[in-house]
């Protein structure tokens, strides 16, 4: 299956199909449904320096072709991850990439430092785009300056592959991608969720305890695809495309727009085996189009 | 857990808003082990506005016919569309999901309290208790006579008491007003239904120092522990009601309402 | 039906339900389906100083719960509108509001000037957010400075009700709303379409002749609603909420979030009679909730 | 134009990918005037991914039964879901939409050329010509025998010639290869089908100085002139193919490929 191999900086993935942070737990949640070892990579749950309870219930609202969430990075902290979870998942025969979140620059740095030594975690994804925490989170991802600062600080302490996950809630995502590239990010992943809101007209109350939350799912795909295309035209580092992918065709569209790999998020909830179908669908596409390698479609949109 | 296509064997309206849907694996493979309190996630593929799956309890398992029953109440677009599916059509389910009611180890008086469509898992639970050789008593509540479902099925498994808000069947009032609660004491209570009802049941159980489990109906996105959307605040912190639940011992719950 | 009346600045609307520019032609297209005179207002097609051919075919792509368009303001110019179209529609017993678009600041000013004298056009909507034209358009709506400039210039020549239509493709829409409020806009309408993109994986080509286009429909509702809420908390002028409205419940949600009126766009294509159903649904809601006037729900989200 | 619920009277598969769906107004009101070349916009309410309506030509109008026929080819999710609708169910349509083929005022030789599902409007047009007392000849093309639809219906209205790409029915080749075009001359040609076919027909018509109208299948969002998405570049500028079309005289078209 060499024809599916792609590289994210120094990091080789056996195929471009990965699963998005916060939608795939630590992988084990899907072990009954799919062969985890076939995935290009698993982006595990957002991990913070200290444990976080997350936000109050309700944390979810269905929307047209999508959903809002305000989970708020519920997790047991990086130490718990290293001591209790990592030993169980390090045996997977796929790449494990930790999504690092935080409220302060120091949080990001400390959390990243601790992950550097994990031999089976070859990369981290810096989440500077979570709309669901009060401090930090998305704020880091909405100006070039703050995005550059956090990237620089983490780059100083983390030598393995550094992926920075961008927020779509900005006027010019390409400029932010450029800023983090300039500070040494090996890759950018995009997009995180769009800040959205849902209201129950009958009760006149917000549907989320936090009023606003992050929108994901097929509804956002057209915007995410446009952003990948804009970033592809602005940076040289590889892009990991995210946003509403629900089929092999979607994944291929993201690759044509310039993604080297893709993440599947929300659609895993609808079809827990979707990632396998996307891998098979890409293989089939390559055969039908007589292409030797998946790299032949990256950025090959004919405009 | 698996994702599987089921063939709808029958879909029968029980009243103005509830359907009983009987399904069997499309590939005819025998159904795996399933436990009372567990649920399935139904894919609603025939609607323009439903995106997420819908959680529905396992109402009954008929091993002889390799059939699973779902009792569905039409409250919105998703449940309405599920009820439109006709015999012969396919329903894609993720199942079995969640923990289950704890099955006692010895004989005793067990009361199963269901309100509205919350009676659904009680049928399966009653059957399991019967199979273990334990008797079950059922206390079913609804707004009116027509809202009390599957009475004859329940009667096959044990004594049935009813309350209706309008008094059209059984005693008038809420389940917790029923005289059976005043006149008897139980070894364990199981409950499923609207939250205010379950909270009243929990108060009764606490007052009477009776063990009690409740099945929650939190909003769910995935149903199998991946999204952390369905959390319930408990004495053990935020737990997933889809994997740590939907059944919780009332002692763990921190319900404020 | 006084209970449905709302005011946009000096302008009274008989009810808050209006139809969005570019999705409702000049109204006549819907005359077979609905009683146009029952509408709160009709926002007619985007009008420019000079005639515009619009973009090449294909101009449309379906997306999950929405669509992309790149019509590109095809219209016969403001003079044609005044001479040939206005006489036919001035008899409607509803408000006619012209959507003014342009490529340069001068275009906006000149076009607005010519519309000032039309007795039956009590307001214009300044479209500084069209993503489908090469120059101007959205660019005016993505910085506070440019949005303020164009508002100021038009305000100088246009004395009737001036509504400025905002772009959602920005980091901070509330700041832009504030900027146009400060320059004398009587109202802001939001949102225009999101810049998006669609690709045909099989042909590897973009689905739109212009590569990118504007995303509209129910898919954008959660983001639009959040933006209305943010703007409501930042400005004092009335807001006209737009984005994916497809039911009375949707319209009420927008009003609870702070909209004084709403525009229905794309959903008119699916159900050409939706506007009437929304009016009826709001009336029914007021009755069920025992409210005297629709103004009792504006901004009344309980947070 | 109106938006109206229709009841599906029958839905019959004609081959592996085409269904003939007969519908009648749910309220039983008589169908309004409709003209060949006009189309309807079908609401696809049973799909999770179809948002816009789908344009489908009026295949036939049976006044006696107050019935309209739609001939649908399953090419994607929308047409697939339309074909899943069963007798008794409801189909919401906006209709009648678009202009129509121009009906001649005097006798002559009229050739109606349809390719694939593009034969759909030709049946209705052939009938209208017959009603006017004019004869019609039909030239139908498809990939293979099974792709040529409703032959017996067409034969009732006039001579039928066929071409198939594999030669399994009629002459082998494309419609424009058919000997009838070499051996006869026509007063007017009507055509509907894949664009390359219609362009070949247009070239033939131009070469032979025969008048010709073609029905285009541009992508549509609204179908009634409100969105300006369906434009066709013509000698008169950008025209809406849903209101100024779908039928255009080939002299107006500026087809480049
Ligand atoms: C573990 C579990 C088991 C369940 N078992 C059954 C069952 O056996 N039979 C049955 O009919 N229903 C059952 N439900 C409830 C059922 O899932 C909801 O009624 C359904 O999801 C509503 O979807 P809808 O599209 O019809 O309504 P929507 O349009 O989504 O909502 C309509 C109304 O229902 C409420 N609602 C939506 N989702 C839920 C939910 N997950 N739980 C409770 N209320 C909700 C909404 O707030 C709204 O007021 C169960 C729920 C859970 C979590
Ligand atoms: C005026 C008019 C009359 C038509 N009459 C008929 C008819 O009588 N019977 C019939 O079967 N079809 C007819 N069509 C074509 C039909 O509308 C399309 O096949 C249908 O919209 C495709 O929808 P889908 O969801 O099945 O496919 P999609 O998944 O949307 O697309 C599948 C393929 O079909 C193409 N396609 C999509 N929409 C159109 C469209 N509007 N026109 C042409 N190709 C399209 C796509 O590019 C793609 O290659 C007509 C189209 C028009 C504009
Ligand atoms: C329930 C949920 C939780 C999420 N948690 C995280 C997270 O912890 N860290 C993160 O970077 N992104 C998180 N995301 C965002 C996803 O990783 C992804 O960027 C987004 O959902 C868009 O992709 P999709 O449309 O395929 O879901 C979460 C998304 C969802 C739906
Ligand atoms: C086909 C189409 C054409 C549009 N043309 C214009 C326009 O000319 N001027 C403008 O301000 N907005 C235009 N819009 C944007 C709409 O007015 C509206 O802001 C947007 O579609 C979001 O609302 P909706 O989701 O209800 O459609 C257009 C939208 C569509 C779909
Ligand atoms: S519903 Fe996703 S974790 Fe429970
Ligand atoms: S399809 Fe909307 S104008 Fe033709």
PDB file of N, CA and C in Angstrom, chain A residues 62 267 270, chain B residues 41-56 72 76-85 90-94, chain D residues 45-49 77 81:
ATOM      1  N   UNK A  62     -27.866  19.625  17.814  1.00  0.00           N
ATOM      2  CA  UNK A  62     -27.860  19.249  16.403  1.00  0.00           C
ATOM      3  C   UNK A  62     -28.203  20.473  15.562  1.00  0.00           C
ATOM      4  N   UNK A 267     -18.204  13.010  11.553  1.00  0.00           N
ATOM      5  CA  UNK A 267     -18.888  11.928  10.838  1.00  0.00           C
ATOM      6  C   UNK A 267     -18.611  10.551  11.431  1.00  0.00           C
ATOM      7  N   UNK A 270     -21.621   9.359  13.132  1.00  0.00           N
ATOM      8  CA  UNK A 270     -22.716   8.861  12.298  1.00  0.00           C
ATOM      9  C   UNK A 270     -22.370   7.471  11.783  1.00  0.00           C
TER      10      UNK A 270
ATOM     11  N   UNK B  41     -28.342   3.037  18.544  1.00  0.00           N
ATOM     12  CA  UNK B  41     -28.309   4.347  17.883  1.00  0.00           C
ATOM     13  C   UNK B  41     -28.849   4.153  16.471  1.00  0.00           C
ATOM     14  N   UNK B  42     -29.964   4.796  16.184  1.00  0.00           N
ATOM     15  CA  UNK B  42     -30.657   4.585  14.917  1.00  0.00           C
ATOM     16  C   UNK B  42     -30.233   5.638  13.897  1.00  0.00           C
ATOM     17  N   UNK B  43     -29.831   5.190  12.732  1.00  0.00           N
ATOM     18  CA  UNK B  43     -29.531   6.128  11.640  1.00  0.00           C
ATOM     19  C   UNK B  43     -30.840   6.526  10.965  1.00  0.00           C
ATOM     20  N   UNK B  44     -31.073   7.827  10.890  1.00  0.00           N
ATOM     21  CA  UNK B  44     -32.289   8.324  10.257  1.00  0.00           C
ATOM     22  C   UNK B  44     -31.912   8.798   8.852  1.00  0.00           C
ATOM     23  N   UNK B  45     -32.038   7.903   7.887  1.00  0.00           N
ATOM     24  CA  UNK B  45     -31.501   8.229   6.562  1.00  0.00           C
ATOM     25  C   UNK B  45     -32.562   8.794   5.627  1.00  0.00           C
ATOM     26  N   UNK B  46     -33.775   8.905   6.108  1.00  0.00           N
ATOM     27  CA  UNK B  46     -34.857   9.376   5.233  1.00  0.00           C
ATOM     28  C   UNK B  46     -35.362  10.767   5.589  1.00  0.00           C
ATOM     29  N   UNK B  47     -34.481  11.577   6.175  1.00  0.00           N
ATOM     30  CA  UNK B  47     -34.903  12.925   6.543  1.00  0.00           C
ATOM     31  C   UNK B  47     -33.910  13.951   6.044  1.00  0.00           C
ATOM     32  N   UNK B  48     -34.408  15.097   5.651  1.00  0.00           N
ATOM     33  CA  UNK B  48     -33.535  16.167   5.189  1.00  0.00           C
ATOM     34  C   UNK B  48     -32.937  16.966   6.323  1.00  0.00           C
ATOM     35  N   UNK B  49     -33.432  16.806   7.534  1.00  0.00           N
ATOM     36  CA  UNK B  49     -32.926  17.669   8.598  1.00  0.00           C
ATOM     37  C   UNK B  49     -32.310  16.927   9.773  1.00  0.00           C
ATOM     38  N   UNK B  50     -32.446  15.628   9.815  1.00  0.00           N
ATOM     39  CA  UNK B  50     -31.848  14.892  10.931  1.00  0.00           C
ATOM     40  C   UNK B  50     -30.432  14.494  10.556  1.00  0.00           C
ATOM     41  N   UNK B  51     -29.472  14.847  11.385  1.00  0.00           N
ATOM     42  CA  UNK B  51     -28.082  14.543  11.082  1.00  0.00           C
ATOM     43  C   UNK B  51     -27.542  13.449  11.997  1.00  0.00           C
ATOM     44  N   UNK B  52     -27.727  13.619  13.276  1.00  0.00           N
ATOM     45  CA  UNK B  52     -27.205  12.636  14.231  1.00  0.00           C
ATOM     46  C   UNK B  52     -28.129  11.427  14.344  1.00  0.00           C
ATOM     47  N   UNK B  53     -27.576  10.320  14.795  1.00  0.00           N
ATOM     48  CA  UNK B  53     -28.411   9.157  15.100  1.00  0.00           C
ATOM     49  C   UNK B  53     -29.291   9.454  16.303  1.00  0.00           C
ATOM     50  N   UNK B  54     -30.300   8.636  16.497  1.00  0.00           N
ATOM     51  CA  UNK B  54     -31.198   8.814  17.621  1.00  0.00           C
ATOM     52  C   UNK B  54     -31.128   7.598  18.549  1.00  0.00           C
ATOM     53  N   UNK B  55     -30.899   7.844  19.857  1.00  0.00           N
ATOM     54  CA  UNK B  55     -30.837   6.725  20.804  1.00  0.00           C
ATOM     55  C   UNK B  55     -32.224   6.184  21.148  1.00  0.00           C
ATOM     56  N   UNK B  56     -32.370   4.890  21.071  1.00  0.00           N
ATOM     57  CA  UNK B  56     -33.631   4.214  21.394  1.00  0.00           C
ATOM     58  C   UNK B  56     -33.305   2.965  22.214  1.00  0.00           C
ATOM     59  N   UNK B  72     -41.018   3.373  19.868  1.00  0.00           N
ATOM     60  CA  UNK B  72     -40.611   4.733  19.542  1.00  0.00           C
ATOM     61  C   UNK B  72     -41.756   5.727  19.688  1.00  0.00           C
ATOM     62  N   UNK B  76     -40.348  14.422  17.573  1.00  0.00           N
ATOM     63  CA  UNK B  76     -39.738  15.387  16.661  1.00  0.00           C
ATOM     64  C   UNK B  76     -39.501  14.716  15.328  1.00  0.00           C
ATOM     65  N   UNK B  77     -38.740  15.400  14.485  1.00  0.00           N
ATOM     66  CA  UNK B  77     -38.512  14.911  13.130  1.00  0.00           C
ATOM     67  C   UNK B  77     -37.843  13.524  13.112  1.00  0.00           C
ATOM     68  N   UNK B  78     -36.864  13.318  13.969  1.00  0.00           N
ATOM     69  CA  UNK B  78     -36.116  12.065  13.936  1.00  0.00           C
ATOM     70  C   UNK B  78     -37.000  10.874  14.249  1.00  0.00           C
ATOM     71  N   UNK B  79     -37.699  10.937  15.361  1.00  0.00           N
ATOM     72  CA  UNK B  79     -38.552   9.815  15.750  1.00  0.00           C
ATOM     73  C   UNK B  79     -39.726   9.666  14.781  1.00  0.00           C
ATOM     74  N   UNK B  80     -40.176  10.779  14.210  1.00  0.00           N
ATOM     75  CA  UNK B  80     -41.246  10.693  13.221  1.00  0.00           C
ATOM     76  C   UNK B  80     -40.786   9.920  11.989  1.00  0.00           C
ATOM     77  N   UNK B  81     -39.581  10.234  11.552  1.00  0.00           N
ATOM     78  CA  UNK B  81     -39.068   9.569  10.354  1.00  0.00           C
ATOM     79  C   UNK B  81     -38.770   8.096  10.630  1.00  0.00           C
ATOM     80  N   UNK B  82     -38.302   7.789  11.831  1.00  0.00           N
ATOM     81  CA  UNK B  82     -38.068   6.374  12.165  1.00  0.00           C
ATOM     82  C   UNK B  82     -39.393   5.618  12.062  1.00  0.00           C
ATOM     83  N   UNK B  83     -40.450   6.250  12.531  1.00  0.00           N
ATOM     84  CA  UNK B  83     -41.758   5.579  12.520  1.00  0.00           C
ATOM     85  C   UNK B  83     -42.365   5.469  11.122  1.00  0.00           C
ATOM     86  N   UNK B  84     -41.767   6.157  10.150  1.00  0.00           N
ATOM     87  CA  UNK B  84     -42.287   6.041   8.776  1.00  0.00           C
ATOM     88  C   UNK B  84     -41.732   4.827   8.046  1.00  0.00           C
ATOM     89  N   UNK B  85     -40.728   4.206   8.630  1.00  0.00           N
ATOM     90  CA  UNK B  85     -40.065   3.102   7.924  1.00  0.00           C
ATOM     91  C   UNK B  85     -40.968   1.868   7.918  1.00  0.00           C
ATOM     92  N   UNK B  90     -34.798  -1.070   5.481  1.00  0.00           N
ATOM     93  CA  UNK B  90     -33.609  -1.297   6.297  1.00  0.00           C
ATOM     94  C   UNK B  90     -33.423  -0.190   7.323  1.00  0.00           C
ATOM     95  N   UNK B  91     -32.975  -0.584   8.502  1.00  0.00           N
ATOM     96  CA  UNK B  91     -32.661   0.363   9.564  1.00  0.00           C
ATOM     97  C   UNK B  91     -31.234   0.056   9.999  1.00  0.00           C
ATOM     98  N   UNK B  92     -30.383   1.075   9.940  1.00  0.00           N
ATOM     99  CA  UNK B  92     -29.000   0.857  10.337  1.00  0.00           C
ATOM    100  C   UNK B  92     -28.821   1.247  11.806  1.00  0.00           C
ATOM    101  N   UNK B  93     -28.312   0.315  12.589  1.00  0.00           N
ATOM    102  CA  UNK B  93     -28.186   0.546  14.031  1.00  0.00           C
ATOM    103  C   UNK B  93     -26.747   0.337  14.501  1.00  0.00           C
ATOM    104  N   UNK B  94     -26.347   1.133  15.486  1.00  0.00           N
ATOM    105  CA  UNK B  94     -25.150   0.808  16.272  1.00  0.00           C
ATOM    106  C   UNK B  94     -25.689   0.211  17.566  1.00  0.00           C
TER     107      UNK B  94
ATOM    108  N   UNK D  45     -37.741  15.101  -0.233  1.00  0.00           N
ATOM    109  CA  UNK D  45     -37.841  15.270   1.220  1.00  0.00           C
ATOM    110  C   UNK D  45     -37.374  14.034   1.977  1.00  0.00           C
ATOM    111  N   UNK D  46     -36.978  13.018   1.263  1.00  0.00           N
ATOM    112  CA  UNK D  46     -36.593  11.775   1.936  1.00  0.00           C
ATOM    113  C   UNK D  46     -35.098  11.500   1.864  1.00  0.00           C
ATOM    114  N   UNK D  47     -34.309  12.553   1.778  1.00  0.00           N
ATOM    115  CA  UNK D  47     -32.866  12.353   1.699  1.00  0.00           C
ATOM    116  C   UNK D  47     -32.140  13.240   2.694  1.00  0.00           C
ATOM    117  N   UNK D  48     -31.063  12.726   3.258  1.00  0.00           N
ATOM    118  CA  UNK D  48     -30.286  13.500   4.207  1.00  0.00           C
ATOM    119  C   UNK D  48     -29.318  14.451   3.530  1.00  0.00           C
ATOM    120  N   UNK D  49     -29.095  14.306   2.237  1.00  0.00           N
ATOM    121  CA  UNK D  49     -28.077  15.151   1.617  1.00  0.00           C
ATOM    122  C   UNK D  49     -28.582  16.015   0.469  1.00  0.00           C
ATOM    123  N   UNK D  77     -27.945  11.065  -5.939  1.00  0.00           N
ATOM    124  CA  UNK D  77     -28.779  10.871  -4.759  1.00  0.00           C
ATOM    125  C   UNK D  77     -30.208  11.404  -4.953  1.00  0.00           C
ATOM    126  N   UNK D  81     -33.500   9.082  -4.862  1.00  0.00           N
ATOM    127  CA  UNK D  81     -34.505   9.186  -3.814  1.00  0.00           C
ATOM    128  C   UNK D  81     -35.897   9.442  -4.408  1.00  0.00           C
TER     129      UNK D  81
END
